[in-house]
Coordinates of C-alpha atoms and ligand atoms in Angstrom, one line a residue:
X289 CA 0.0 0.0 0.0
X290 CA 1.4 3.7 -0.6
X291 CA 2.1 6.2 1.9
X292 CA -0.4 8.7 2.2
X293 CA 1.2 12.1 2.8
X294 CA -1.4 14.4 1.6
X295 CA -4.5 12.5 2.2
X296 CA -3.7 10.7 5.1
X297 CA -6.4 12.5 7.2
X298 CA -9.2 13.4 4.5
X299 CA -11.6 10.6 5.9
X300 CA -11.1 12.1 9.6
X301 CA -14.7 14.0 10.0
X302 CA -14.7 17.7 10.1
X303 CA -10.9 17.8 8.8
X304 CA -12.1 20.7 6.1
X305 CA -12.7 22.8 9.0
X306 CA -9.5 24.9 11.0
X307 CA -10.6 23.4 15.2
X308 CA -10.3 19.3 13.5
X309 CA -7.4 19.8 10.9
X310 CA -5.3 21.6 13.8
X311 CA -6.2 19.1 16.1
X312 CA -5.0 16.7 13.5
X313 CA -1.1 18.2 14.0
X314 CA -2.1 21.2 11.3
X315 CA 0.1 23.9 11.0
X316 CA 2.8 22.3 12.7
X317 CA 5.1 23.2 9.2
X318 CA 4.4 26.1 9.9
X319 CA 5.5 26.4 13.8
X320 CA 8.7 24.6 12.6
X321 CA 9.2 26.7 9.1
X322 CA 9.0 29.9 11.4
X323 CA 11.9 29.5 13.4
X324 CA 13.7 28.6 10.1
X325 CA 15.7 30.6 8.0
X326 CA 14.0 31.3 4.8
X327 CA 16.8 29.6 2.5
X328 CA 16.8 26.5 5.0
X329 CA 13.4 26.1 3.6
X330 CA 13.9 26.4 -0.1
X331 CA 17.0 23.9 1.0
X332 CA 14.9 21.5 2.3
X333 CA 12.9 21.5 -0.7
X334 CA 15.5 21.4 -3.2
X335 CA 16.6 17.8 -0.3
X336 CA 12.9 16.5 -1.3
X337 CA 14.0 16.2 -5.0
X338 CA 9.6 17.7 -5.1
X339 CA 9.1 18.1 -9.1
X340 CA 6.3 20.8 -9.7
X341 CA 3.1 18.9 -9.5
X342 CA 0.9 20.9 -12.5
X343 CA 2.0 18.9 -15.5
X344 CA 6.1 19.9 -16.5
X345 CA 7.8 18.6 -13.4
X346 CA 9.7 20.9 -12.6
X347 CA 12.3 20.8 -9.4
X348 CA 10.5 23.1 -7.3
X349 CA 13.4 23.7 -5.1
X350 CA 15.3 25.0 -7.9
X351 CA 12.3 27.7 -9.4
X352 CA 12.5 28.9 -5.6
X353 CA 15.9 29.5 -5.9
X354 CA 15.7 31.5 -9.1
X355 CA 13.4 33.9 -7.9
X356 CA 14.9 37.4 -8.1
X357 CA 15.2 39.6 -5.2
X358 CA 15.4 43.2 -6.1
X359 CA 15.9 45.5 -3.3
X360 CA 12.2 47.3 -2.1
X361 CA 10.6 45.1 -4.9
X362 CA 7.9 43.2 -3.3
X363 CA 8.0 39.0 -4.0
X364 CA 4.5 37.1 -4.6
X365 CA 3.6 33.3 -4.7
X366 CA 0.5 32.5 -6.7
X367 CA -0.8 29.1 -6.7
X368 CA -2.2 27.3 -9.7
X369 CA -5.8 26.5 -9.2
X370 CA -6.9 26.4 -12.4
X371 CA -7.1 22.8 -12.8
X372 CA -8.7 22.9 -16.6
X373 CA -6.2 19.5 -18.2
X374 CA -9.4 17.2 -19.0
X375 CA -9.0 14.3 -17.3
X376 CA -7.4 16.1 -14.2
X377 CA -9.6 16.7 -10.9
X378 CA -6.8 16.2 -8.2
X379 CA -6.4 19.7 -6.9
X380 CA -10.3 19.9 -6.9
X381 CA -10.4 17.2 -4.2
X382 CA -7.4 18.4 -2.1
X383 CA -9.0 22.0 -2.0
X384 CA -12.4 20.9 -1.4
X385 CA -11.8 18.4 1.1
X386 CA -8.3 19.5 3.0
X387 CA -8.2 23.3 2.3
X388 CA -6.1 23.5 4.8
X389 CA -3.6 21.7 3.8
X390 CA -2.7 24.4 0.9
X391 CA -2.8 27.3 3.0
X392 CA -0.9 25.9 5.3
X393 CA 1.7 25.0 2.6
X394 CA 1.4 28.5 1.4
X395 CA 2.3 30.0 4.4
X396 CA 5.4 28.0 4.4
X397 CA 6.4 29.0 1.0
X398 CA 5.6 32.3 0.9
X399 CA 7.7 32.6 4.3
X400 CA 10.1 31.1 2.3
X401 CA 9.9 33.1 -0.7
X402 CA 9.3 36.2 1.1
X403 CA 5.8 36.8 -0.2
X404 CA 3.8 39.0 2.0
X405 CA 0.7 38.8 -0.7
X406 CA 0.3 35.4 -2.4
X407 CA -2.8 34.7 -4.5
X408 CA -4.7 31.7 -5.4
X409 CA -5.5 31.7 -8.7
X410 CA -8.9 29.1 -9.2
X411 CA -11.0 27.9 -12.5
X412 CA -13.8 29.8 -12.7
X413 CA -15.9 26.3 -12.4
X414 CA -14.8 25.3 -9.3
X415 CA -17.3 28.2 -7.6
X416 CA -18.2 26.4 -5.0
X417 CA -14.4 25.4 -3.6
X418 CA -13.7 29.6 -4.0
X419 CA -16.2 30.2 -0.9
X420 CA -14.7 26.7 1.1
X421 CA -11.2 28.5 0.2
X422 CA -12.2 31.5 1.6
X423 CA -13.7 30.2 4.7
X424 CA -10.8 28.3 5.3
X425 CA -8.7 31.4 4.8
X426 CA -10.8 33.4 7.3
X427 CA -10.5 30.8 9.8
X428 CA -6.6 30.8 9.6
X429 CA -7.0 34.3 9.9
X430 CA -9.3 34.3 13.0
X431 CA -6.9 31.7 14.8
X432 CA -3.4 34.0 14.0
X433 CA -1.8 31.9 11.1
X434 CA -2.2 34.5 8.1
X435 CA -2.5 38.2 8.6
X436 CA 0.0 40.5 11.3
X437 CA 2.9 39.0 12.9
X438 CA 1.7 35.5 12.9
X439 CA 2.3 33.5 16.1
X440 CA 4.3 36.8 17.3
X441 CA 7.5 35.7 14.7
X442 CA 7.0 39.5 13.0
X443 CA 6.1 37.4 9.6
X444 CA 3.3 39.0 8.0
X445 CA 1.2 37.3 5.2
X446 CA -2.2 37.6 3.4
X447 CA -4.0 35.2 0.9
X448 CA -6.4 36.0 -1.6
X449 CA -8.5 34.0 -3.6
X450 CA -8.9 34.9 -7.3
X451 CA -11.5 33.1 -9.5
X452 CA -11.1 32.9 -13.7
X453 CA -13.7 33.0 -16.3
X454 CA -13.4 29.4 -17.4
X455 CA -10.5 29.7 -19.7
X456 CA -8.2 26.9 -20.1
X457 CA -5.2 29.2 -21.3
X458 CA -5.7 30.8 -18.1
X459 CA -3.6 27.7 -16.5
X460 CA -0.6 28.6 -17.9
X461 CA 1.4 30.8 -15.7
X462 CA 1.8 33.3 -17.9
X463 CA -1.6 33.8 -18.9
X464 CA -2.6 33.2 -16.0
X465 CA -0.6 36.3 -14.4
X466 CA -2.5 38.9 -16.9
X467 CA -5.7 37.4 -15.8
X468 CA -4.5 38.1 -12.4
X469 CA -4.1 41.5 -13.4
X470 CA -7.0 42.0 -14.8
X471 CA -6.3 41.8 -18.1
X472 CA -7.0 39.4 -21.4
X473 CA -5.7 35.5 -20.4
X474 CA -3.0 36.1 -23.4
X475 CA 0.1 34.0 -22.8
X476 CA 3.9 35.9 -22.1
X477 CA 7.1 35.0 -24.2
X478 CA 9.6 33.4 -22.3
X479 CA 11.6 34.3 -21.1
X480 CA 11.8 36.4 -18.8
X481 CA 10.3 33.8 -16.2
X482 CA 8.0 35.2 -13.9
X483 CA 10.7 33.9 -11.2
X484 CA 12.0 37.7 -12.9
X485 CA 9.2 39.1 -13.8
X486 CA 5.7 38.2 -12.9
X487 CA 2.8 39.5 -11.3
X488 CA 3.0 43.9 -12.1
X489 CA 6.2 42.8 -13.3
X490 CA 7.9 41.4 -9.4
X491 CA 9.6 38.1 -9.3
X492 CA 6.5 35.5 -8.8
X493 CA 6.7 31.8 -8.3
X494 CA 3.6 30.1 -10.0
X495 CA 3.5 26.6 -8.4
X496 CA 0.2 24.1 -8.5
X497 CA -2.1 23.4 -5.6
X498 CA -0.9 19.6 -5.1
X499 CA 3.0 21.0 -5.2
X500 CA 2.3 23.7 -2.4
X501 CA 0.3 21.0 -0.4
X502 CA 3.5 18.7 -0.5
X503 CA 5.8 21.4 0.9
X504 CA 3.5 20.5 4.4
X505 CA 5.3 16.9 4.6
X506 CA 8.6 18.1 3.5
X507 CA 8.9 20.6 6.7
X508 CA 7.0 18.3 9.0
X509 CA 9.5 15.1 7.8
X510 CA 12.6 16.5 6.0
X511 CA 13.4 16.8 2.8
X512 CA 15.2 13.6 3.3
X513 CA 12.8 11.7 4.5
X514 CA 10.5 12.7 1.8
X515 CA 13.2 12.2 -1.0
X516 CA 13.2 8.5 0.2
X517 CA 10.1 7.4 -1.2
X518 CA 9.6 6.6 -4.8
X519 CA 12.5 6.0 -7.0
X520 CA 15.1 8.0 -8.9
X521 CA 14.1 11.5 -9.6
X522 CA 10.7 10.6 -8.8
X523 CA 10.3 11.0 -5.2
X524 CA 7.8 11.3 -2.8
X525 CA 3.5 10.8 -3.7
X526 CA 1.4 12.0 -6.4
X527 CA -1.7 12.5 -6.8
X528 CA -3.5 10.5 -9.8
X529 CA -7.0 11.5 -11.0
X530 CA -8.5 8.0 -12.1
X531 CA -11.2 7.7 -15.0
X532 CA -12.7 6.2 -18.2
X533 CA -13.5 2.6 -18.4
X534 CA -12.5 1.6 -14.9
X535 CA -13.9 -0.2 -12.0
X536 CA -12.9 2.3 -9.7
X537 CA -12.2 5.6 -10.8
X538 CA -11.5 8.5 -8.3
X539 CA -8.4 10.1 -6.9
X540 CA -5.9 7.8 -6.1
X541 CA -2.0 8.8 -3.8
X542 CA 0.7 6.6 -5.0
X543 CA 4.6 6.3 -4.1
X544 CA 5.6 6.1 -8.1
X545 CA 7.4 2.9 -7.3
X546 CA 4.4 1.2 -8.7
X547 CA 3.6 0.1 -12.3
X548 CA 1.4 0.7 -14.4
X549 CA -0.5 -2.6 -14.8
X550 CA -1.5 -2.8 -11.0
X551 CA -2.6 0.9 -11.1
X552 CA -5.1 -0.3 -13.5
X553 CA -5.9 -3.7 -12.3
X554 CA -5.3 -3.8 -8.6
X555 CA -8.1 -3.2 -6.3
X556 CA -6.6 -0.8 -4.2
X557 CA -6.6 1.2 -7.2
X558 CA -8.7 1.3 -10.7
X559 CA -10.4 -2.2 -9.7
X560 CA -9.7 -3.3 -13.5
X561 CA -12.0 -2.9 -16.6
X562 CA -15.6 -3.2 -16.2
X563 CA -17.2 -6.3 -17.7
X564 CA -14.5 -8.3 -18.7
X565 CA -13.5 -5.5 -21.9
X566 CA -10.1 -5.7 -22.8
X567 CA -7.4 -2.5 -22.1
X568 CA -7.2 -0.6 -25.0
X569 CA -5.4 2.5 -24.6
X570 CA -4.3 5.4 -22.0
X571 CA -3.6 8.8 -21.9
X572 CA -1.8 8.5 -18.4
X573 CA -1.0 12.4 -18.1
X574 CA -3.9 14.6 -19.1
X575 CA -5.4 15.2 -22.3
X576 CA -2.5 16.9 -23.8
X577 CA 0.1 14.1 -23.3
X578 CA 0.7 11.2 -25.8
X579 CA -2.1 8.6 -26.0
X580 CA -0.6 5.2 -25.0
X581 CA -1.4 1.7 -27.1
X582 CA -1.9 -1.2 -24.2
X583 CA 1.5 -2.8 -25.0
X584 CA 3.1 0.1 -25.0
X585 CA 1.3 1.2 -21.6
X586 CA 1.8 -1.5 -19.7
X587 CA 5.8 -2.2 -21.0
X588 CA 8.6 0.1 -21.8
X589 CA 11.0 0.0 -24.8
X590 CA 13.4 -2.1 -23.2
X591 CA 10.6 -4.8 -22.1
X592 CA 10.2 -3.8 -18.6
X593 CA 7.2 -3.0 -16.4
X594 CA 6.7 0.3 -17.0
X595 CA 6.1 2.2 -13.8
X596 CA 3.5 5.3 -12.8
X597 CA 6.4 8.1 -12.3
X598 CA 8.3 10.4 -14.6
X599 CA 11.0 9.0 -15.8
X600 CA 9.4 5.2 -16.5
X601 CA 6.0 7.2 -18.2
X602 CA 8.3 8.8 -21.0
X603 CA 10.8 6.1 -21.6
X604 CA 11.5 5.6 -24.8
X605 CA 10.4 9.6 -25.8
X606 CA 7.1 9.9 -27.9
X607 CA 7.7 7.2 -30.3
X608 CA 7.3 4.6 -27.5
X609 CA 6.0 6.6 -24.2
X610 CA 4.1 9.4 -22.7
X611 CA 4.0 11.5 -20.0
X612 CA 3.1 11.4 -16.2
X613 CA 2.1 15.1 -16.6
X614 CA -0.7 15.9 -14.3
X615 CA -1.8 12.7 -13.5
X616 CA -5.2 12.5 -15.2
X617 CA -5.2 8.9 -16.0
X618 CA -7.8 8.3 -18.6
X619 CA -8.3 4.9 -19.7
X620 CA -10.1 3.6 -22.6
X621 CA -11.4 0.0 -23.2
X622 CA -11.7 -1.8 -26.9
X623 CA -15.0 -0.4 -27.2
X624 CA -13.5 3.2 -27.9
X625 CA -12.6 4.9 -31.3
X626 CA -9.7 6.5 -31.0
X627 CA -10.9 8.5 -33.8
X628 CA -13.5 9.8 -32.2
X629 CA -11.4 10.6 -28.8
X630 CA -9.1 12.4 -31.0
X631 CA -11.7 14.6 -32.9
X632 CA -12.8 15.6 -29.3
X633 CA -9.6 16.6 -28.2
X634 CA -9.0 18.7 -30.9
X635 CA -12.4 20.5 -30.5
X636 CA -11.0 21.5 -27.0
X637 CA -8.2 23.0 -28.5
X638 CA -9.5 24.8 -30.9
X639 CA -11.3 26.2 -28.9
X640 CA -9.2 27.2 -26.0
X641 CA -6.3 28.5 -28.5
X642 CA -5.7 32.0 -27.6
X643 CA -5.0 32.8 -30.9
X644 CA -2.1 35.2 -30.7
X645 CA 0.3 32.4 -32.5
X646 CA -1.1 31.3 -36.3
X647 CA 0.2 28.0 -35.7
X648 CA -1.6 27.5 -33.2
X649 CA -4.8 29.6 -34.2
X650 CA -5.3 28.0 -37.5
X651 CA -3.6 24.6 -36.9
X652 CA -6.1 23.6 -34.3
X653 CA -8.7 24.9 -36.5
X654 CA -7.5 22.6 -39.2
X655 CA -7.1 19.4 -36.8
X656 CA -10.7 19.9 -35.7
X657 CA -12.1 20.1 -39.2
X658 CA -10.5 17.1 -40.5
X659 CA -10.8 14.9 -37.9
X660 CA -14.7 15.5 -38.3
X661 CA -14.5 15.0 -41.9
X662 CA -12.6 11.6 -41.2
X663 CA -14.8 10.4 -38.1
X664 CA -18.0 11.2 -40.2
X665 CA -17.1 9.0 -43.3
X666 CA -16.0 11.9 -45.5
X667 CA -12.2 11.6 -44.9
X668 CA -9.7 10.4 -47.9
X669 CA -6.1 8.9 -46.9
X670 CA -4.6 11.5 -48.1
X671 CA -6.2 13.6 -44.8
X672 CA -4.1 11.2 -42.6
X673 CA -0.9 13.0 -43.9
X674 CA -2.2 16.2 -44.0
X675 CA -3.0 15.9 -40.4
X676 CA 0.3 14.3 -39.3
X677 CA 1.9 17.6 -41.6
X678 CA 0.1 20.2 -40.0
X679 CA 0.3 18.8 -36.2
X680 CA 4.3 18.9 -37.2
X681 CA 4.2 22.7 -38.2
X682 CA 2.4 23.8 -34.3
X683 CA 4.7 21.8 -32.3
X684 CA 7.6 23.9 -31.4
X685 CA 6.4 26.7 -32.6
X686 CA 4.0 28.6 -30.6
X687 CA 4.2 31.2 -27.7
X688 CA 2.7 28.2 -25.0
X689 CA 2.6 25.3 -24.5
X690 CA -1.0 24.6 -25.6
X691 CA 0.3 24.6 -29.2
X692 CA 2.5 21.3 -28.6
X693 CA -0.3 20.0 -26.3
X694 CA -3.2 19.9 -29.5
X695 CA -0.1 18.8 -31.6
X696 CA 0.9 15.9 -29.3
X697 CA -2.5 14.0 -29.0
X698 CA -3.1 14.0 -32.6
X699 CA 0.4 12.9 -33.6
X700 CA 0.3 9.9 -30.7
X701 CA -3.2 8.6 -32.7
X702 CA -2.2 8.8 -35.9
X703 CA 1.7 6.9 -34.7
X704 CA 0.1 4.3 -32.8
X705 CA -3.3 4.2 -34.6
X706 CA -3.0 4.6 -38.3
X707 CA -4.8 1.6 -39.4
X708 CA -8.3 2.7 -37.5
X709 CA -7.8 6.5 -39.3
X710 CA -7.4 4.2 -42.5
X711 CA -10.6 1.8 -41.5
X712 CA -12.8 5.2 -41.3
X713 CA -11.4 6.3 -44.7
X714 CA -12.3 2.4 -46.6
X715 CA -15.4 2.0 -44.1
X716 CA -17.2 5.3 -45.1
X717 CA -20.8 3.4 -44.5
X718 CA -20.0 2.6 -41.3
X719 CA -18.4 5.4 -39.5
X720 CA -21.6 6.5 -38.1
X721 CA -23.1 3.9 -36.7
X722 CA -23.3 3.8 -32.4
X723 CA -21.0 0.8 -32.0
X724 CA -17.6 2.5 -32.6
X725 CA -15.0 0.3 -30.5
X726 CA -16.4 -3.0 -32.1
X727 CA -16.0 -2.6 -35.6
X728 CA -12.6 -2.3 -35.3
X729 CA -11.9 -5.7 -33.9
Ligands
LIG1099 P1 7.5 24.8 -18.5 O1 8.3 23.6 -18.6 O2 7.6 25.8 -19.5 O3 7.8 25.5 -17.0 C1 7.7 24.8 -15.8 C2 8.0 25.8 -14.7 O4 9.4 26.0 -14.6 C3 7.4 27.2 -15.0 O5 6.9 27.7 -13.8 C4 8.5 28.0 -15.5 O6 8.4 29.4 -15.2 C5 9.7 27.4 -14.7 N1 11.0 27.6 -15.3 C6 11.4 26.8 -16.4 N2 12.7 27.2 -16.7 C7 13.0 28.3 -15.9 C8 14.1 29.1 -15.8 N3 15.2 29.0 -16.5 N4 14.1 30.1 -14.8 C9 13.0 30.2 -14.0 N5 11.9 29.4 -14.1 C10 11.9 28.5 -15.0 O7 6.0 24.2 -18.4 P2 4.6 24.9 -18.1 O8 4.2 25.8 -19.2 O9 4.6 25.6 -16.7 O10 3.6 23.7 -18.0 C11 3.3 22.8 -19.1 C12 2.7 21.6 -18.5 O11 1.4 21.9 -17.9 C13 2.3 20.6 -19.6 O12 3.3 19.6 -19.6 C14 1.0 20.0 -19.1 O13 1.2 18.7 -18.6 C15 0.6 20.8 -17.9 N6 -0.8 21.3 -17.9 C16 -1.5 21.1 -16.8 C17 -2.8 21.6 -16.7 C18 -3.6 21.3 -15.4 O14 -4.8 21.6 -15.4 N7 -3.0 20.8 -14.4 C19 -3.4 22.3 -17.8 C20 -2.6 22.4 -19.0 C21 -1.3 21.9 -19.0
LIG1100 FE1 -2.3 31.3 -27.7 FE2 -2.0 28.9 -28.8 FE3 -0.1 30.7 -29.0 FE4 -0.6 29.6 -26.7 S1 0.1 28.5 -28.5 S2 -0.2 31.7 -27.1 S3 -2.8 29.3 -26.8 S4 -2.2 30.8 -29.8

């Protein structure tokens, strides 16, 4: 069984609430980051070997560390709420059911990155979780942990709570940052990073809900301690947002050591396939990493079990693996058409393009439209090539990264499912008909 770190108390009653959670050894990081020195903490963190939680990965003890420090320029920490990656509903459950688990972590890191404002930036969807968020905020508040000189160390620290419009481009730091200003949710070039120059132009660390909520552990145990479960670069628990055809989908914490096969089958996890189907495919990551055949899910390029953590997930690079990414693990059974899965994918890009790049604007336009013409019986092979052309010209080539992320889904379909594009193209009559998984086997 894994470790719980983050959710080892969300079944205690009450625990969304400041008396039970506190009661439950709460804020004790925060007791025991305040007598630290900031740059102990961002050393700690950097110990943990925690990768940024959001989708890229990245060591968050090493963005900390980059974060400029101007003299009289105030520093802010904004976390990533925005959970918009289709498939991904993670940060939804930690912020609904353990708020206080993320503002306790964001007292920590803002102490640590000398943030005396941070923000949470949330999906405008997730309504509901804005007034929990609050309420939670107001109880810290009430009880001395945010606001003047908390717990008498002189550190001073307010949180606000920012909802979008229901934007997916609004998840990407940068885009996110001018939404925070008020302003249009249209992505930055990079760099500089906002670790330079983010929110009204101050150094800003953007980090992800489930990546602030990790930094609790880290201070309670030590970086060490934390760094000593899960394997090679991939160390300590993530949190995987189960669904599709599975027994038992839901949120799941795992120590990465495990593999892939008894994430899906094993009944402490996904509970296997319902009624007998076979495993067809995965996207493993979210929607905008590389869809995954069952072979190639379940075993790496060099024929062993391929595990649920970074480095195993993206063995082998995009001709043979994925991504862990942000953990939405989507699963689909032989009664799916990939076709179909693709053509809606692309219909979410398209639409949430920004459209400042014309790679991305009109690319994803084109995707959409001929993925429609193929999954409706009008598609000739020679739209098969067009598609794999055009998905070529976005990646790389854009201001964000939602460009690479339409490109990558369509590219993974046509690499590891050509022949079912083809059997749409030959089987024109049949395209439309309800039964889409079966008439390909
Ligand atoms: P990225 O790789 O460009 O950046 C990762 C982070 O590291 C950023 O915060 C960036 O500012 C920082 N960084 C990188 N190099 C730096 C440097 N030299 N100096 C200072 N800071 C530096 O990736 P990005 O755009 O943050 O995220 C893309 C990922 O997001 C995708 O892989 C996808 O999986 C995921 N995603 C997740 C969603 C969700 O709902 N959770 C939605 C959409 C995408
Ligand atoms: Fe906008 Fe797409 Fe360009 Fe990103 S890649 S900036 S979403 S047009």
């Amino acid at each position: 069984m894994s470790k719980k770190l983050l959710l080892a108390k969300a079944q205690v009653p009450g625990i969304r609430h400041f008396d039970v959670y506190r009661r439950e050894g709460g804020y004790a990081s925060v007791e025991k980051a305040l007598k630290m020195k900031p740059e102990d903490i961002v050393e700690e963190v950097k110990k943990s070997g925690l990768r940024g939680r959001g989708g890229a990965g990245f060591p968050t003890g090493m963005k900390w560390s980059f974060i400029a420090k101007p003299e009289g320029v105030p520093r802010h920490l904004v976390v990533n709420a925005d959970e918009s990656e289709p498939g991904t509903f993670k940060d939804r459950y930690l912020m609904e059911f353990i708020p206080h688990i993320l503002i306790e972590g964001m007292i920590v890191s803002s102490f640590a990155l000398g943030s005396n404002v941070s923000y949470i930036y949330i999906r405008g969807e997730y309504a509901w979780i804005t007034n929990i968020l609050e309420t939670a905020i107001d109880e810290a508040k009430q009880n001395g942990w945010l606001g003047k000189n908390i717990q008498g160390s002189g550190y001073d620290c307010e949180i606000y709570v920012q909802r979008g419009a229901g934007a997916y481009i609004c998840g990407e730091e940068t885009a996110l940052i001018e939404s925070l200003e008020g302003k249009r949710g249209n992505p930055r070039i990079k760099p500089p990073f906002p670790a330079v120059k983010g929110l009204w132009e101050r150094p800003t660390v953007v980090n992800n809900v489930e990546t602030i909520a990790a930094v609790v552990p880290i201070i309670n145990e030590g970086g060490e301690a934390y760094a000593s479960i899960g394997v090679g670069r991939s160390t300590g628990t993530k949190l995987i947002s189960a669904c599709g055809n599975i027994n038992k989908p839901g949120i799941y914490e795992i120590d990465m050591t495990i593999s892939v096969e008894e994430f899906i089958y094993s009944d402490e996890y996904c509970g296997g396939i319902p009624n007998g189907k076979r495993l067809k495919a995965c996207i493993p990551g979210g929607s905008s990493v590389p869809i995954l055949p069952a072979n190639l899910l379940l075993t790496t390029a060099k024929g062993e079990k391929r595990l649920m953590n970074y480095e195993s997930l993206s063995d082998g690079g995009f001709a043979t693996g994925s991504m862990l990414g942000s953990g939405g693990f989507i699963v689909l059974d032989e009664d799916q058409c990939i076709v179909k899965n693709t053509y809606t994918l692309a219909r979410f890009y398209r639409h949430e393009s920004c459209g400042q790049c014309s790679p991305c604007r009109e690319g994803t336009g084109w995707m959409e439209k001929i993925l429609k013409k193929i999954d409706t019986g009008k598609g000739e092979m020679k739209d098969i090539d067009l598609l794999w052309d055009i998905q070529r010209k976005i990646e790389g080539n854009t201001i964000c990264p939602l460009g690479d992320a339409a490109a990558w889904p369509v590219a993974a379909a046509i690499r590891h499912f050509r022949d079912e594009f083809e059997w749409h193209v030959l089987n024109p009559e049949l395209c439309l008909t309800e039964n889409y998984g079966l008439r390909h086997y």
